[in-house]
CSV table of C-alpha atoms and ligand atoms in Angstrom, one decimal:
chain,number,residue,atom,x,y,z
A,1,UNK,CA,0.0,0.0,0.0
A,2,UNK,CA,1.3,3.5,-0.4
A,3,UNK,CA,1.5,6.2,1.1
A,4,UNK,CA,-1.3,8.3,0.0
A,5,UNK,CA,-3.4,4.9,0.7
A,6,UNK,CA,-2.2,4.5,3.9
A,7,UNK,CA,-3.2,8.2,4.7
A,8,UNK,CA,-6.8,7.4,3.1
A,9,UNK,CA,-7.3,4.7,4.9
A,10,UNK,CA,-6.4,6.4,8.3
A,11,UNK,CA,-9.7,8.6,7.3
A,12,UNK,CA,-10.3,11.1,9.4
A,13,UNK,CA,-7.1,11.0,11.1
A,14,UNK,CA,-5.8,12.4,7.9
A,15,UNK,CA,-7.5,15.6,9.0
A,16,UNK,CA,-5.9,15.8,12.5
A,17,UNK,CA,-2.4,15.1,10.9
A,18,UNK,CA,0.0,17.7,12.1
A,19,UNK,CA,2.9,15.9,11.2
A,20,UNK,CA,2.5,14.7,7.9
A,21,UNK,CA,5.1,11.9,6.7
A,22,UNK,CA,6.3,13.8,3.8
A,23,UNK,CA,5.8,17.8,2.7
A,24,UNK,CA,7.4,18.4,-1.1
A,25,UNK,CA,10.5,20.5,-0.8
A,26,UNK,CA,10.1,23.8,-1.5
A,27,UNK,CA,12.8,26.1,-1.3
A,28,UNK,CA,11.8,29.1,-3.4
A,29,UNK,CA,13.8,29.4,-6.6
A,30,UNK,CA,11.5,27.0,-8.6
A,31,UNK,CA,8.5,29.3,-9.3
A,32,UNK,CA,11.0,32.2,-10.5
A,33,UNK,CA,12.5,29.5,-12.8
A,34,UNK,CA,9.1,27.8,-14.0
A,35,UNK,CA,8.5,31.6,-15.3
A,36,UNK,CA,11.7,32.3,-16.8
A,37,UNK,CA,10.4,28.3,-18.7
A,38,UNK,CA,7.3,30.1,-19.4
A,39,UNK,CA,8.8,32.8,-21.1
A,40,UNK,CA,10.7,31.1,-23.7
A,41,UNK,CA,8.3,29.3,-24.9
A,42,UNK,CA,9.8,26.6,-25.1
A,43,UNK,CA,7.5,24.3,-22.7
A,44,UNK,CA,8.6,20.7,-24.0
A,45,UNK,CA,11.6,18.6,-23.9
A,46,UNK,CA,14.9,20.1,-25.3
A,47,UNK,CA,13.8,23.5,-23.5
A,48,UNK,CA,16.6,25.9,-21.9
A,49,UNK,CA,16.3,23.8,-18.3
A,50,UNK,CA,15.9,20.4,-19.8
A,51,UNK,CA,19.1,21.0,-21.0
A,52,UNK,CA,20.5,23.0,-18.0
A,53,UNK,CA,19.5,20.3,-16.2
A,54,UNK,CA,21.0,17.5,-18.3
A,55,UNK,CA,24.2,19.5,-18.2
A,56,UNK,CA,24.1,19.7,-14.1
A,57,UNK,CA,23.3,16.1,-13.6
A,58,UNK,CA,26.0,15.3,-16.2
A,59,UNK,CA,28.8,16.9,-14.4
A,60,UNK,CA,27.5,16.3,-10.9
A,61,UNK,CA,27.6,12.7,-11.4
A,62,UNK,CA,30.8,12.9,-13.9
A,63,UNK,CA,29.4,10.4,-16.0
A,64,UNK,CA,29.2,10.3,-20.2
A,65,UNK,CA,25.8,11.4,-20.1
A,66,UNK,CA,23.2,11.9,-17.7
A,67,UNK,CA,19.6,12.3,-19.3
A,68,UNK,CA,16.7,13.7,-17.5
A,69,UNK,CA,13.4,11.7,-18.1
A,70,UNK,CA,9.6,11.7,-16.8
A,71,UNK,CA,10.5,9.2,-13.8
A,72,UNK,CA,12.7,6.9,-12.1
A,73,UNK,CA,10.3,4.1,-14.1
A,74,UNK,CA,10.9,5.8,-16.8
A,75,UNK,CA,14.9,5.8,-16.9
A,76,UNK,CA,14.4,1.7,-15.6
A,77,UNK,CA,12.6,1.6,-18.8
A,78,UNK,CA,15.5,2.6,-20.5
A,79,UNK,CA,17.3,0.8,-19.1
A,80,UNK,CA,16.3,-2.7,-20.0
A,81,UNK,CA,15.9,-1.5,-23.3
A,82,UNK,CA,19.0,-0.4,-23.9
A,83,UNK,CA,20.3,-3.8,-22.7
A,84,UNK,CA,18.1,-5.8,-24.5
A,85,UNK,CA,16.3,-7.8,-21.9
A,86,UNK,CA,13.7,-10.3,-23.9
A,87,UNK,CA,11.8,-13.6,-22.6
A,88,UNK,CA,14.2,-16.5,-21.1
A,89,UNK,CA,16.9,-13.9,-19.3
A,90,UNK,CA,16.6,-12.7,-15.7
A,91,UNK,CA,17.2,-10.1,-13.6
A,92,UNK,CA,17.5,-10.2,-9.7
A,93,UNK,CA,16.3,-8.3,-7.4
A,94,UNK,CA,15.2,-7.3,-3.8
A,95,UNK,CA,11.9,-8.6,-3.3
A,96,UNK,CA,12.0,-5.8,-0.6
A,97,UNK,CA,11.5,-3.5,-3.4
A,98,UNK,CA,9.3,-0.7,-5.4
A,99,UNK,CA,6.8,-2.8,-7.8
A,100,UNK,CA,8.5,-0.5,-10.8
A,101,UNK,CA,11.9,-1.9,-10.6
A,102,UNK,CA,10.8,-5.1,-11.3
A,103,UNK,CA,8.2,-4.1,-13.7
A,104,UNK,CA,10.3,-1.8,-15.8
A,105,UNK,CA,12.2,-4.9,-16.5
A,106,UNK,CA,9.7,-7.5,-16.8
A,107,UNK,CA,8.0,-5.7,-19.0
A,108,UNK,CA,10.3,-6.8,-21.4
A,109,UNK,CA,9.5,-10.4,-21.5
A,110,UNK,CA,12.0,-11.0,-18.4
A,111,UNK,CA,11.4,-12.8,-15.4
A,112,UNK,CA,12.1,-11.1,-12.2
A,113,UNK,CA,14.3,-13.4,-9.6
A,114,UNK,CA,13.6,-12.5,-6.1
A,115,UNK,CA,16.0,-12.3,-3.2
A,116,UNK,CA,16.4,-11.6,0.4
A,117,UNK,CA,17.7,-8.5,1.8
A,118,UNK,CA,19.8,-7.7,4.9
A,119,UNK,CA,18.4,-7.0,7.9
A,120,UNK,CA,20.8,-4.4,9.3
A,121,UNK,CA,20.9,-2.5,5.6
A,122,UNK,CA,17.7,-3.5,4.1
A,123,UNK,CA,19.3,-3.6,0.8
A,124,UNK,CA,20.0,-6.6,-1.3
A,125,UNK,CA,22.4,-9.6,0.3
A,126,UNK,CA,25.1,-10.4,-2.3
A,127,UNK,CA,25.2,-13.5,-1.1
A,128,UNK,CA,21.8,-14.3,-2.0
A,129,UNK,CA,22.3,-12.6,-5.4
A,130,UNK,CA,25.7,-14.9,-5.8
A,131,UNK,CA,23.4,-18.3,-5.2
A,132,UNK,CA,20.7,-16.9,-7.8
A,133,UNK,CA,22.6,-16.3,-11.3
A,134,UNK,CA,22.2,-18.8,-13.9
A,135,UNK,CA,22.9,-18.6,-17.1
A,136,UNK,CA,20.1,-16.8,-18.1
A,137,UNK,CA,20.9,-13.8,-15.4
A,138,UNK,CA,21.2,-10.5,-17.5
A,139,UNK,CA,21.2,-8.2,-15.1
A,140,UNK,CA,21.1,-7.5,-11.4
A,141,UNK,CA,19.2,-4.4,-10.0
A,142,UNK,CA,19.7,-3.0,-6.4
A,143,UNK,CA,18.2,-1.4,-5.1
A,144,UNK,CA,19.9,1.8,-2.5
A,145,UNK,CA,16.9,1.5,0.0
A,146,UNK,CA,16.1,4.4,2.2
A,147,UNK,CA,19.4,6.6,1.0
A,148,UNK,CA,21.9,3.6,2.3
A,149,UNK,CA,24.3,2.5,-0.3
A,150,UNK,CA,24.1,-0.7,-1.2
A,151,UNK,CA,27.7,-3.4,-0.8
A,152,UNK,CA,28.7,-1.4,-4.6
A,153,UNK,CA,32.0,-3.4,-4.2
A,154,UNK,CA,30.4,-6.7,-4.1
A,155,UNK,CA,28.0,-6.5,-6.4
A,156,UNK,CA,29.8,-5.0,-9.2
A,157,UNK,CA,32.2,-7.7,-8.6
A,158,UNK,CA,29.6,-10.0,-9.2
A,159,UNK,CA,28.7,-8.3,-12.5
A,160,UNK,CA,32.0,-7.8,-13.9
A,161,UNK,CA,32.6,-11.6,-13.2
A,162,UNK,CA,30.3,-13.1,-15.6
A,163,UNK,CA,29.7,-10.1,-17.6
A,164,UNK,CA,26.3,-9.4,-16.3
A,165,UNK,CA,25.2,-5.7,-16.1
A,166,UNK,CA,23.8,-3.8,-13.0
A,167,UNK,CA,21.5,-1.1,-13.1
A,168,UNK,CA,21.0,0.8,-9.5
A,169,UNK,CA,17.7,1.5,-8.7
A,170,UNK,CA,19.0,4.8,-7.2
A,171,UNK,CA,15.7,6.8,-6.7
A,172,UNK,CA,16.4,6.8,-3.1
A,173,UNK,CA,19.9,7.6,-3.4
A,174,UNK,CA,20.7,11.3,-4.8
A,175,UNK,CA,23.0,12.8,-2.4
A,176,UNK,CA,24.0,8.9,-1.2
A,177,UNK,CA,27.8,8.0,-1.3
A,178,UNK,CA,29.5,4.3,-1.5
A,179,UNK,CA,33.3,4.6,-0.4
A,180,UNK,CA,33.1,8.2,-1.5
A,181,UNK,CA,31.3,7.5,-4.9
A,182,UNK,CA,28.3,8.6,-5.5
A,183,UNK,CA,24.9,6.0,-5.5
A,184,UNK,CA,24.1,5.8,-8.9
A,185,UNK,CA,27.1,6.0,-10.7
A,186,UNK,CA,28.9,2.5,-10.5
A,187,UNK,CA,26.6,0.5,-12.6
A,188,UNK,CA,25.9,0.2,-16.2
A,189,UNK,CA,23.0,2.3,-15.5
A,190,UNK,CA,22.0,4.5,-12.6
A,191,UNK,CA,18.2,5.2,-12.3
A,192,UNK,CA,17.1,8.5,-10.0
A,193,UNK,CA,13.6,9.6,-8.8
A,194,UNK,CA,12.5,13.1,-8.7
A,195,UNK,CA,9.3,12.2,-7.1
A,196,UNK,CA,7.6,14.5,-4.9
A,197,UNK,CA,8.3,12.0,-2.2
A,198,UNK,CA,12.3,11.9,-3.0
A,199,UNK,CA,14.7,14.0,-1.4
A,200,UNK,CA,15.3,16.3,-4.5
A,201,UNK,CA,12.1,16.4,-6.7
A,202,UNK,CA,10.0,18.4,-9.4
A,203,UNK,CA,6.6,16.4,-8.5
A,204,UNK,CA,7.5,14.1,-11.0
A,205,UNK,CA,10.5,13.3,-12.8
A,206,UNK,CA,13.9,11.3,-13.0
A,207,UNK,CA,17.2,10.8,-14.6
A,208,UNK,CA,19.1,7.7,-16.3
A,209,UNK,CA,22.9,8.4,-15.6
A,210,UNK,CA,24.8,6.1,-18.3
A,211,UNK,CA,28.2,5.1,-17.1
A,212,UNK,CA,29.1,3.3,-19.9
A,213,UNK,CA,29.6,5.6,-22.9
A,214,UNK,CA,29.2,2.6,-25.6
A,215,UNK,CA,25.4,3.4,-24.6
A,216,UNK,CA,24.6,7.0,-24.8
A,217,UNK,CA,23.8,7.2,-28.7
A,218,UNK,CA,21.4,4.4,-28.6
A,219,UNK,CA,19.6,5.7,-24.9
A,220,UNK,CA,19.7,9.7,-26.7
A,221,UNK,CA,17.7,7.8,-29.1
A,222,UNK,CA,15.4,6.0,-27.5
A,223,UNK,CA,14.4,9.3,-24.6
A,224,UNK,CA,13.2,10.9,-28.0
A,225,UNK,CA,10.7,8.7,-29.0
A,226,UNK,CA,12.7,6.2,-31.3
A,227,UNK,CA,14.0,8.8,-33.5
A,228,UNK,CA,17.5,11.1,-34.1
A,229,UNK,CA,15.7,14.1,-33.2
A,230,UNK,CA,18.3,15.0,-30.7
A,231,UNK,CA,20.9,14.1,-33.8
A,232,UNK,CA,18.9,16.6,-36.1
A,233,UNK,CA,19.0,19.3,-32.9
A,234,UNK,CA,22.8,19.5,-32.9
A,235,UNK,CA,22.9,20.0,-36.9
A,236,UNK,CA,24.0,16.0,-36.8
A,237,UNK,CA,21.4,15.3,-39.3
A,238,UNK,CA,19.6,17.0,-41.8
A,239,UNK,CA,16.1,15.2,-40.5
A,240,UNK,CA,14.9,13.6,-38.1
A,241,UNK,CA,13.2,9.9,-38.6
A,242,UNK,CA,12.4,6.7,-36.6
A,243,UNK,CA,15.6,4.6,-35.9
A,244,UNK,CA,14.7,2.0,-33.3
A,245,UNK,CA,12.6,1.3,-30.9
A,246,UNK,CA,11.4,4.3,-28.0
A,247,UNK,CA,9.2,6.1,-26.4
A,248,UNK,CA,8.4,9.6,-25.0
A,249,UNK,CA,10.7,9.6,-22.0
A,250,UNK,CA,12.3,13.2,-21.8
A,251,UNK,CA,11.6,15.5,-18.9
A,252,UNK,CA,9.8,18.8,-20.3
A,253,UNK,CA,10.9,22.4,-19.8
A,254,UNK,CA,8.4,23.4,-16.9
A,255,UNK,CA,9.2,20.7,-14.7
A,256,UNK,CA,12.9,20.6,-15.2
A,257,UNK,CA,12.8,24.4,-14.4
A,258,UNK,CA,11.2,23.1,-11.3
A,259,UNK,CA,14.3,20.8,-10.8
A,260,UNK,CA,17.1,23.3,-11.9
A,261,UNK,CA,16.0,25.3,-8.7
A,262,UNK,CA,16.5,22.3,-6.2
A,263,UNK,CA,19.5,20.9,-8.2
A,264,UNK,CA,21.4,24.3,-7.3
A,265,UNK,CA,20.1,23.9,-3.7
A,266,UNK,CA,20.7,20.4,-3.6
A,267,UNK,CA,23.4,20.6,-0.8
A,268,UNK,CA,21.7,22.6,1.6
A,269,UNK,CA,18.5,20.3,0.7
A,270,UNK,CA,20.8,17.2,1.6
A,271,UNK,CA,22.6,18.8,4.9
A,272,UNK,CA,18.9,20.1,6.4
A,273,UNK,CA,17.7,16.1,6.0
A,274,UNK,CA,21.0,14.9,7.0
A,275,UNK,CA,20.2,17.2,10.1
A,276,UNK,CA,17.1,15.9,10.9
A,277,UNK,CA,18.0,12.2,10.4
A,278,UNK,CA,20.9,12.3,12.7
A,279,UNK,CA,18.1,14.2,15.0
A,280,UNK,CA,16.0,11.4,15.0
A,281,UNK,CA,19.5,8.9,15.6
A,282,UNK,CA,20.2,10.7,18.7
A,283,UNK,CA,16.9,10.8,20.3
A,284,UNK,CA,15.8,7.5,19.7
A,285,UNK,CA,19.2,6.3,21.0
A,286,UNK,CA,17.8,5.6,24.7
A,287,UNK,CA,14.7,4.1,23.3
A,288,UNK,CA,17.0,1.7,20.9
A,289,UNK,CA,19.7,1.0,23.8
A,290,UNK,CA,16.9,-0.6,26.4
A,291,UNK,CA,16.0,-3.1,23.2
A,292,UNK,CA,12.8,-1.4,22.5
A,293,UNK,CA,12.6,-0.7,18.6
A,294,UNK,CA,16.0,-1.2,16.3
A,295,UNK,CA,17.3,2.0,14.1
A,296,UNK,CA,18.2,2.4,10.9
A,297,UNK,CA,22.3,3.2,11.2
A,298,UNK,CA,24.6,5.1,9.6
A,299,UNK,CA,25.9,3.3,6.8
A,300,UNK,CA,29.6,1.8,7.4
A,301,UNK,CA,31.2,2.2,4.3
A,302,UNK,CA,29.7,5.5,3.1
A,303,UNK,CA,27.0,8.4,3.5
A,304,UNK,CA,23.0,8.5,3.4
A,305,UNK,CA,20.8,11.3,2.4
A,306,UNK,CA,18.3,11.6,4.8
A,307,UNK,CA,16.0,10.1,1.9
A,308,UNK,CA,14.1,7.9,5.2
A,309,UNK,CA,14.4,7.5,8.8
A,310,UNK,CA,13.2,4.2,9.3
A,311,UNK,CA,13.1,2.2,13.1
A,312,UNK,CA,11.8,-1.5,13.7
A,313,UNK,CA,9.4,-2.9,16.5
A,314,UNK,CA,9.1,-6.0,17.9
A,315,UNK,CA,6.9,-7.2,15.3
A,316,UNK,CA,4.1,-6.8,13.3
A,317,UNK,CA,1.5,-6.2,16.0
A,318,UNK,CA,3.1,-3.5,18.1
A,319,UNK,CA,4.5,-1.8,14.9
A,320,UNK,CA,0.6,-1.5,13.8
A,321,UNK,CA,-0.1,0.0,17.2
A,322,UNK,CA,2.9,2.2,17.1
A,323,UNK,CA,1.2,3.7,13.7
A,324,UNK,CA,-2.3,4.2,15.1
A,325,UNK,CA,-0.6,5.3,18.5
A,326,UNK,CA,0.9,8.4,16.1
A,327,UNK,CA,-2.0,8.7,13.9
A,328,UNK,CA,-3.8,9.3,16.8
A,329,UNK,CA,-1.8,12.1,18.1
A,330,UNK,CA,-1.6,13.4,14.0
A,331,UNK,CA,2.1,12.3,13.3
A,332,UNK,CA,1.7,9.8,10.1
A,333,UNK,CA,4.0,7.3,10.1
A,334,UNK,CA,3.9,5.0,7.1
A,335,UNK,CA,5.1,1.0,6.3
A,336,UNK,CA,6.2,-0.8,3.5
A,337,UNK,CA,6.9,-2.9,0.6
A,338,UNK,CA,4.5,-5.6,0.3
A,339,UNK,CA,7.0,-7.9,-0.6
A,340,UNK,CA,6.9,-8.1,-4.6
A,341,UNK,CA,7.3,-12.1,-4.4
A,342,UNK,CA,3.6,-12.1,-2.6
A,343,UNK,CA,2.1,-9.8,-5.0
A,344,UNK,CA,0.1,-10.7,-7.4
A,345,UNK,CA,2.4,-9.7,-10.5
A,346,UNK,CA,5.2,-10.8,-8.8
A,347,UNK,CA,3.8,-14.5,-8.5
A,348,UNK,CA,2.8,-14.5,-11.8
A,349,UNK,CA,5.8,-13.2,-13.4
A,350,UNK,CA,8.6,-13.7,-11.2
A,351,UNK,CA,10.0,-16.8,-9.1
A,352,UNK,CA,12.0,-16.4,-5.8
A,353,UNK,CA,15.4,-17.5,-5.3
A,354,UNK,CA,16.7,-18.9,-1.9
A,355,UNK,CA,15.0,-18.3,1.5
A,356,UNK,CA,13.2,-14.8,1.8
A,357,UNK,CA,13.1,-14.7,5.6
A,358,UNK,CA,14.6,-11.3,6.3
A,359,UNK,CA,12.4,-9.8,3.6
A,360,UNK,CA,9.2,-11.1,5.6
A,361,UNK,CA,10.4,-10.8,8.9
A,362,UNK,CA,11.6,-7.1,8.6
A,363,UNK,CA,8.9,-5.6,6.5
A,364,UNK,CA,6.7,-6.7,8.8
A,365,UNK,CA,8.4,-4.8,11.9
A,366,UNK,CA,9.8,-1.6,9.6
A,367,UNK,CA,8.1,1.9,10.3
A,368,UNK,CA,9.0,5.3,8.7
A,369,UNK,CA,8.6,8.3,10.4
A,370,UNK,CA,8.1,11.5,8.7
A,371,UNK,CA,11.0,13.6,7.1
A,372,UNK,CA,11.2,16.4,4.8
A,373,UNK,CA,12.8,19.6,4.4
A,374,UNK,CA,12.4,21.9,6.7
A,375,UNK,CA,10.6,19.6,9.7
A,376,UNK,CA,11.6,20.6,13.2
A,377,UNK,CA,9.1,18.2,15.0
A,378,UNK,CA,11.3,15.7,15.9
A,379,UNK,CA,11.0,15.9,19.3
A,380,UNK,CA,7.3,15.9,19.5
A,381,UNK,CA,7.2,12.8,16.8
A,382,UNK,CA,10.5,11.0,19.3
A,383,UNK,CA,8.1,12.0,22.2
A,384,UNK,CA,4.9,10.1,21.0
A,385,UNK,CA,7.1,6.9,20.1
A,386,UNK,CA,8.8,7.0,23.9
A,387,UNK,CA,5.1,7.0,25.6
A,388,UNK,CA,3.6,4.6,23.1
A,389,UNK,CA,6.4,2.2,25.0
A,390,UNK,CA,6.0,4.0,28.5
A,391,UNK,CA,2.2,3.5,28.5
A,392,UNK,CA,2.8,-0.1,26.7
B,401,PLP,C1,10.1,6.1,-5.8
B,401,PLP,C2,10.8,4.9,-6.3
B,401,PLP,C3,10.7,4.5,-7.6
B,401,PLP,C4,9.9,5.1,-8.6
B,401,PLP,O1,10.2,6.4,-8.9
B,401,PLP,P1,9.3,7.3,-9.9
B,401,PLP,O2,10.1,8.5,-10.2
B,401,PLP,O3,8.0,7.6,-9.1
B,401,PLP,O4,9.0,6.5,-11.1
B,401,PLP,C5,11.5,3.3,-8.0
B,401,PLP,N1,12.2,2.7,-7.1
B,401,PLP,C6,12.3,3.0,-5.8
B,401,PLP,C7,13.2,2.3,-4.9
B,401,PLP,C8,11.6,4.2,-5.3
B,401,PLP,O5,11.7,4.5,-4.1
């Protein structure tokens, strides 16, 4: 369930919430920009701060090319067409996972291979990606869950191995480091969310960073529909005309306006939810050291985001009345991922490797408490959760 679910069904709680889980970023450049867009008149893709933005991401993430696109589905769409995924190949994946990583991949013909996670991480256990390749694995897609980087070392080990590619599901990761690299730009592929919900955002939107340059003609191709249009742009061509397969997958001019203004902000966007995790580390501390919930931690070989702040009860039960305890005093505090194994795509389309036990265990104890730019209720929220266990 989601999280605007979640909040409908909590009904008229909704109403009393003071502390909402998550409150878009806004830090007051965007609407100056999205009128400067306006302006122009230039509202579609290929617009002054598409390409502004395309240029930023590029260099931030020092990679060939880094392409701005609708969504973080979107540039995992690319993705597995650019490397050609059809029925009979696999990919692996978390089954503690967003239903579009798997998906954007299966939609391809290929079947999704399931595996656990670790608990103290919640990302994907290379071990159990080690056990599941066959030779039919084309690809294995981690996910950087919450903001904490995933074992980059190990899995792109794994990759490079047996020439297998990996595409990081980084749409929790902007701002996310692995041994001082950033999320997102050790695999093949790199895939970002700019949801509303992500730490840097424009409502909707996303980026494919391509880390291999043999792929950039064929991904510029397939952003624009199939054709060479970005060719015929640069004078490359003297027409434009369908090439290969595509779709329409470029972020337009209004929105990445929108984006330009948070991608220039992006550092005091990342150190304001760095702030407020580390709040929530520290307070919940005591509650965490007498054994009554577990904490997400800082990770050991790198940097988070502040993307979530996630803390685990004792099980499913008192994690459900940990969520109604906040509801009730109008803090909304979400859970998730169905695991995708037990959904009903996921049992059609996919097949599990190996034991899932972590991913069924955990998502059943996991909570996320709200955090956003800007929040400065982390007391009252680290309040609530202390009496929920003082009354308990
Ligand atoms: C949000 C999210 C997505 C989807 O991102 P969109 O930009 O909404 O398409 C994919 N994977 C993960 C892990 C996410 O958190």
């Amino acid at each position: 369930m989601d999280v605007e679910a979640q909040g409908q069904r909590a009904g008229s709680m909704r109403q009393l919430s003071r502390i909402p889980f998550n409150r878009p970023c806004v830090i007051g450049t965007e609407s100056a920009f999205v009128s400067e867009a306006i302006d122009t008149q230039k509202l579609g893709a290929g617009g002054s701060f598409s390409k502004a933005s395309e240029a930023w991401l590029t260099e931030h993430f020092n990679a060939p090319l880094a392409l701005p696109t609708g969504s973080c589905t979107a540039a995992l769409e690319m993705a597995a067409m650019l490397l050609d995924l059809e029925p009979g190949d696999e990919f692996i994946t978390p089954s503690f996972g967003y239903p579009t990583t798997a998906s954007s991949f299966a939609r391809t013909g290929a079947t999704p291979v399931f595996v656990d996670i670790d608990p103290v991480t919640m990302n994907v256990d290379p071990d159990c990606v080690e056990a599941a390749i066959t030779p039919a694995t084309k690809a294995i897609v981690p996910i950087h869950y919450g903001g904490t980087p995933c074992d980059m070392d190990r899995l792109a080990a794994l990759a490079a191995d047996r020439n297998i590619a990996l595409v990081e599901d980084a749409a929790n990761g902007f701002g996310s480091e692995y041994r001082g690299k950033k999320c997102g730009t050790t695999g093949t592929f790199g895939c970002l969310s700019f949801h509303e919900t992500k730490v840097i955002h424009c409502g909707k939107g996303g980026a494919l960073v391509i880390n291999d340059p043999t792929y950039v003609d064929r991904a510029e191709v397939i952003l624009e529909k199939g054709t060479d249009q970005r060719r015929f742009v640069r004078n490359q061509v003297d027409k434009y005309s369908w090439r290969d397969i595509g779709s329409s997958y470029a972020l337009d001019n209004l929105r990445a306006a929108f984006l330009f203004g948070q991608l220039q902000e992006s550092d005091n966007i990342l150190a304001d939810r760095r702030d407020v995790w580390q709040s929530y580390h520290r307070l919940l501390t005591p509650l965490a050291n007498r054994e009554l919930i577990e904490l997400m931690t800082p990770p050991e070989n790198g940097r988070n985001n502040g993307q979530i702040f996630w803390i685990k009860a004792r099980d499913r039960e008192k994690r459900d009345g940990l969520i109604a305890h906040l509801a009730s005093h109008g803090i909304q505090a979400v859970f998730h991922y169905v695991p995708l194994d037990s959904s009903n795509a996921g049992e059609r389309l996919g097949r599990v490797s190996g034991a899932l036990d972590h991913t069924y265990s955990e998502a059943d104890r996991l909570l996320r408490l709200p955090i956003f730019y800007g929040l400065c209720d982390v007391e009252i929220v680290v309040g609530e959760i202390g009496k929920f266990y003082d009354r308990a």
